[in-house]
Short mmCIF file of C-alpha atoms in Angstrom, two decimals:
data_model
loop_
_atom_site.label_atom_id
_atom_site.label_comp_id
_atom_site.label_asym_id
_atom_site.label_seq_id
_atom_site.Cartn_x
_atom_site.Cartn_y
_atom_site.Cartn_z
CA MET A 1 0.00 0.00 0.00
CA ASN A 2 1.55 3.30 -1.06
CA LYS A 3 1.35 6.59 0.83
CA LYS A 4 -1.43 7.95 -1.35
CA GLU A 5 -3.63 4.92 -0.59
CA LYS A 6 -2.91 5.26 3.14
CA ILE A 7 -3.92 8.93 3.10
CA LEU A 8 -7.08 8.01 1.20
CA ASN A 9 -7.91 5.36 3.82
CA VAL A 10 -7.52 7.92 6.60
CA VAL A 11 -9.80 10.38 4.83
CA LYS A 12 -12.40 7.69 4.10
CA SER A 13 -12.38 6.39 7.68
CA ILE A 14 -12.76 9.84 9.24
CA GLY A 15 -15.33 10.81 6.62
CA PHE A 16 -17.36 7.67 7.31
CA TRP A 17 -17.69 8.47 11.01
CA MET A 18 -18.33 12.15 10.36
CA ILE A 19 -21.26 11.31 8.08
CA ILE A 20 -22.77 9.11 10.79
CA LEU A 21 -22.22 11.59 13.63
CA LEU A 22 -23.42 14.57 11.62
CA PHE A 23 -26.54 12.62 10.63
CA PHE A 24 -27.44 12.38 14.30
CA GLU A 25 -26.50 15.96 15.18
CA VAL A 26 -28.06 17.65 12.13
CA SER A 27 -31.32 15.70 12.37
CA PHE A 28 -31.54 16.65 16.06
CA ARG A 29 -31.10 20.34 15.21
CA ILE A 30 -33.83 20.11 12.59
CA ILE A 31 -36.23 18.35 14.97
CA MET A 32 -35.58 20.92 17.71
CA HIS A 33 -35.70 23.86 15.27
CA TYR A 34 -32.19 25.02 16.16
CA SER A 35 -30.48 27.56 13.97
CA PHE A 36 -27.38 26.61 11.99
CA ASN A 37 -25.12 29.44 13.17
CA LEU A 38 -21.41 29.34 12.34
CA GLU A 39 -20.17 29.00 15.93
CA SER A 40 -22.33 25.94 16.59
CA ILE A 41 -21.55 24.30 13.25
CA ILE A 42 -17.80 24.67 13.81
CA ASN A 43 -18.10 23.18 17.32
CA ILE A 44 -20.14 20.21 16.09
CA VAL A 45 -17.97 19.49 13.04
CA LEU A 46 -14.75 19.67 15.07
CA TYR A 47 -16.14 17.43 17.81
CA SER A 48 -17.32 14.94 15.17
CA ILE A 49 -13.80 14.90 13.74
CA ILE A 50 -12.33 14.29 17.20
CA ILE A 51 -14.74 11.45 17.98
CA GLY A 52 -14.29 10.01 14.51
CA ALA A 53 -10.49 10.00 14.89
CA PHE A 54 -10.83 8.38 18.33
CA PHE A 55 -13.09 5.61 17.00
CA CYS A 56 -10.81 5.00 14.00
CA PHE A 57 -7.75 4.74 16.21
CA CYS A 58 -9.34 2.45 18.79
CA PHE A 59 -11.56 0.11 16.82
CA GLN A 60 -9.63 -0.25 13.59
CA ASN A 61 -6.80 -1.79 15.58
CA LEU A 62 -9.05 -4.71 16.53
CA LYS A 63 -9.87 -7.82 14.57
CA SER A 64 -12.63 -7.23 12.02
CA LYS A 65 -15.24 -9.29 13.90
CA LYS A 66 -14.67 -7.49 17.22
CA ALA A 67 -14.60 -4.11 15.47
CA LYS A 68 -17.96 -4.80 13.81
CA ILE A 69 -19.55 -5.82 17.13
CA ILE A 70 -18.35 -2.62 18.81
CA PHE A 71 -19.42 -0.61 15.78
CA GLY A 72 -22.95 -2.00 16.06
CA ILE A 73 -23.05 -1.28 19.79
CA ILE A 74 -21.92 2.32 19.21
CA LEU A 75 -24.67 2.90 16.63
CA PHE A 76 -27.28 1.54 19.03
CA VAL A 77 -25.98 3.66 21.93
CA LEU A 78 -26.00 6.78 19.74
CA ALA A 79 -29.61 6.04 18.75
CA PHE A 80 -30.51 5.69 22.43
CA LEU A 81 -28.78 8.90 23.53
CA PHE A 82 -30.33 11.07 20.83
CA SER A 83 -33.78 9.48 21.20
CA LEU A 84 -33.57 10.03 24.95
CA GLN A 85 -33.04 13.77 24.51
CA CYS A 86 -35.89 14.10 22.02
CA ILE A 87 -38.40 12.06 24.01
CA PHE A 88 -37.42 13.54 27.38
CA PHE A 89 -37.91 17.03 25.96
CA LYS A 90 -41.31 16.14 24.50
CA ILE A 91 -42.48 14.85 27.89
CA PHE A 92 -40.92 17.34 30.32
CA LYS A 93 -40.19 20.34 28.06
CA THR A 94 -36.58 20.19 29.23
CA TYR A 95 -33.57 18.14 28.23
CA PHE A 96 -32.19 15.14 30.04
CA SER A 97 -29.10 15.62 32.18
CA LEU A 98 -27.53 13.62 34.97
CA SER A 99 -29.05 16.10 37.42
CA SER A 100 -32.46 14.92 36.15
CA LEU A 101 -31.86 11.69 38.04
CA LYS A 102 -32.31 13.67 41.26
CA LEU A 103 -35.90 14.39 40.23
CA GLY A 104 -37.31 11.17 41.60
CA ASP A 105 -40.98 11.96 41.02
CA GLN A 106 -40.48 13.13 37.45
CA VAL A 107 -38.31 10.16 36.55
CA GLY A 108 -41.05 7.99 38.01
CA ASP A 109 -43.57 9.76 35.82
CA PHE A 110 -41.33 9.24 32.82
CA LYS A 111 -41.28 5.51 33.59
CA ASP A 112 -45.07 5.38 33.92
CA GLN A 113 -45.58 7.20 30.61
CA ALA A 114 -42.79 5.41 28.78
CA ILE A 115 -44.78 2.96 26.66
CA ASN A 116 -47.31 5.53 25.45
CA GLN A 117 -44.87 8.41 25.01
CA ILE A 118 -42.05 6.44 23.37
CA PHE A 119 -43.82 3.97 21.15
CA VAL A 120 -47.01 5.88 20.30
CA LYS A 121 -46.36 9.62 20.37
CA ASN A 122 -42.61 9.77 19.81
CA GLY A 123 -41.80 6.50 18.11
CA LEU A 124 -40.69 8.24 14.92
CA TYR A 125 -37.63 9.66 16.69
CA MET A 126 -36.50 6.17 17.64
CA VAL A 127 -37.12 4.93 14.11
CA LEU A 128 -35.10 7.82 12.67
CA TYR A 129 -32.11 7.33 14.94
CA LEU A 130 -32.14 3.56 14.57
CA ILE A 131 -31.72 3.82 10.77
CA PRO A 132 -27.88 3.60 10.88
CA PHE A 133 -28.05 0.62 13.25
CA VAL A 134 -30.63 -1.18 11.08
CA LEU A 135 -28.59 -0.53 7.93
CA PHE A 136 -25.53 -1.91 9.71
CA CYS A 137 -27.43 -5.06 10.71
CA ILE A 138 -28.49 -5.55 7.09
CA PHE A 139 -25.25 -4.70 5.30
CA GLY A 140 -22.68 -5.11 8.09
CA ARG A 141 -21.34 -8.36 6.70
CA LYS A 142 -20.18 -6.55 3.58
CA LEU A 143 -18.36 -3.92 5.65
CA LYS A 144 -14.63 -4.46 5.45
CA ILE A 145 -12.60 -3.23 8.42
CA GLU A 146 -8.84 -3.52 8.05
CA ARG A 147 -6.34 -2.97 10.82
CA ASN A 148 -4.57 0.37 10.83
CA THR A 149 -1.03 0.74 9.62
CA LYS A 150 1.44 2.73 11.72
CA PHE A 151 0.96 5.70 9.38
CA GLU A 152 -2.82 5.58 9.84
CA ASN A 153 -2.57 5.39 13.64
CA ILE A 154 -0.27 8.41 13.73
CA SER A 155 -2.59 10.26 11.34
CA PHE A 156 -5.69 9.59 13.48
CA LEU A 157 -3.87 10.74 16.62
CA ALA A 158 -2.65 13.89 14.86
CA ILE A 159 -6.12 14.67 13.50
CA GLY A 160 -7.63 14.18 16.95
CA VAL A 161 -5.09 16.48 18.63
CA ILE A 162 -5.49 19.17 15.95
CA GLY A 163 -9.27 18.88 16.29
CA VAL A 164 -9.06 19.41 20.07
CA LEU A 165 -6.80 22.46 19.65
CA LEU A 166 -9.10 24.00 17.04
CA LEU A 167 -12.15 23.32 19.23
CA ILE A 168 -10.48 25.04 22.19
CA LEU A 169 -9.57 27.96 19.93
CA ASN A 170 -13.14 28.29 18.65
CA ILE A 171 -14.50 28.21 22.20
CA ASN A 172 -12.05 30.87 23.36
CA LEU A 173 -12.94 33.13 20.44
CA SER A 174 -16.37 33.58 22.04
CA LYS A 175 -14.86 34.74 25.33
CA GLY A 176 -16.77 37.77 26.61
CA LYS A 177 -19.88 36.90 24.58
CA THR A 178 -22.98 36.35 26.74
CA ASN A 179 -23.96 32.67 26.64
CA GLY A 180 -21.27 32.04 24.04
CA SER A 181 -19.38 28.76 23.85
CA TYR A 182 -16.81 29.97 26.41
CA ASP A 183 -19.46 30.91 28.99
CA LEU A 184 -21.35 27.66 28.48
CA ARG A 185 -18.21 25.56 28.76
CA TYR A 186 -16.74 27.21 31.84
CA LYS A 187 -19.36 29.35 33.61
CA VAL A 188 -23.00 28.65 32.70
CA ASN A 189 -24.75 25.33 33.28
CA ASN A 190 -27.55 25.20 30.71
CA VAL A 191 -28.21 21.85 29.02
CA ALA A 192 -30.52 23.32 26.38
CA LEU A 193 -27.93 25.86 25.26
CA ASN A 194 -25.19 23.21 25.44
CA ASN A 195 -27.16 21.00 23.06
CA GLU A 196 -27.63 23.91 20.69
CA ARG A 197 -24.11 25.34 20.86
CA PHE A 198 -21.99 22.18 21.17
CA GLY A 199 -24.19 19.38 19.88
CA VAL A 200 -25.75 16.52 21.82
CA LEU A 201 -22.66 14.34 22.27
CA ASN A 202 -20.47 17.17 23.52
CA SER A 203 -23.30 18.30 25.79
CA TYR A 204 -23.41 14.82 27.34
CA ARG A 205 -19.65 15.01 27.90
CA ILE A 206 -19.87 18.42 29.59
CA ASP A 207 -22.77 17.24 31.73
CA PHE A 208 -20.82 14.15 32.78
CA LEU A 209 -17.75 16.20 33.75
CA ARG A 210 -19.92 18.48 35.87
#
């Protein structure tokens, strides 16, 4: 395999994960009627690149069978996380966060309403987000996952590090802006704005760290 083919493999691998992650993030923004402002788009694209590079580095160093199993699990977990935010919002008019677990009564209500709310009123969200997982189950056998070369591993690490640095830079550019990315990351705890400004996955990460 020559250098040009290795570079192409890196681009294809990162691009593959970016398409999947952006499918989830963009569809969520459309459902929630979020605007597509430049600051948010840059945050989401950069974070998708970082996550994509991380997945490529970790899972493409495994045997093909193990990599496919983990790939399927990731798609299912992504479907669950995004569906959870949509359905939770439709029921409680607020987004799910780990602090929501302290609301014993409301979580109990969510459990009582689950069957009707999830499968009857909001089932389309689950269907939408399960599309990648279903497609994987159907066509997964044809998916060829080869182990990374040393060049590819270094490339994925470099892309991930550059992505993190650019994300930090973009966040710091909003310093001093009310409810900008900087405020939301370091000062303000607002899950709704985090989802809008950073994307759902990054919002989960921030919520977990807090």
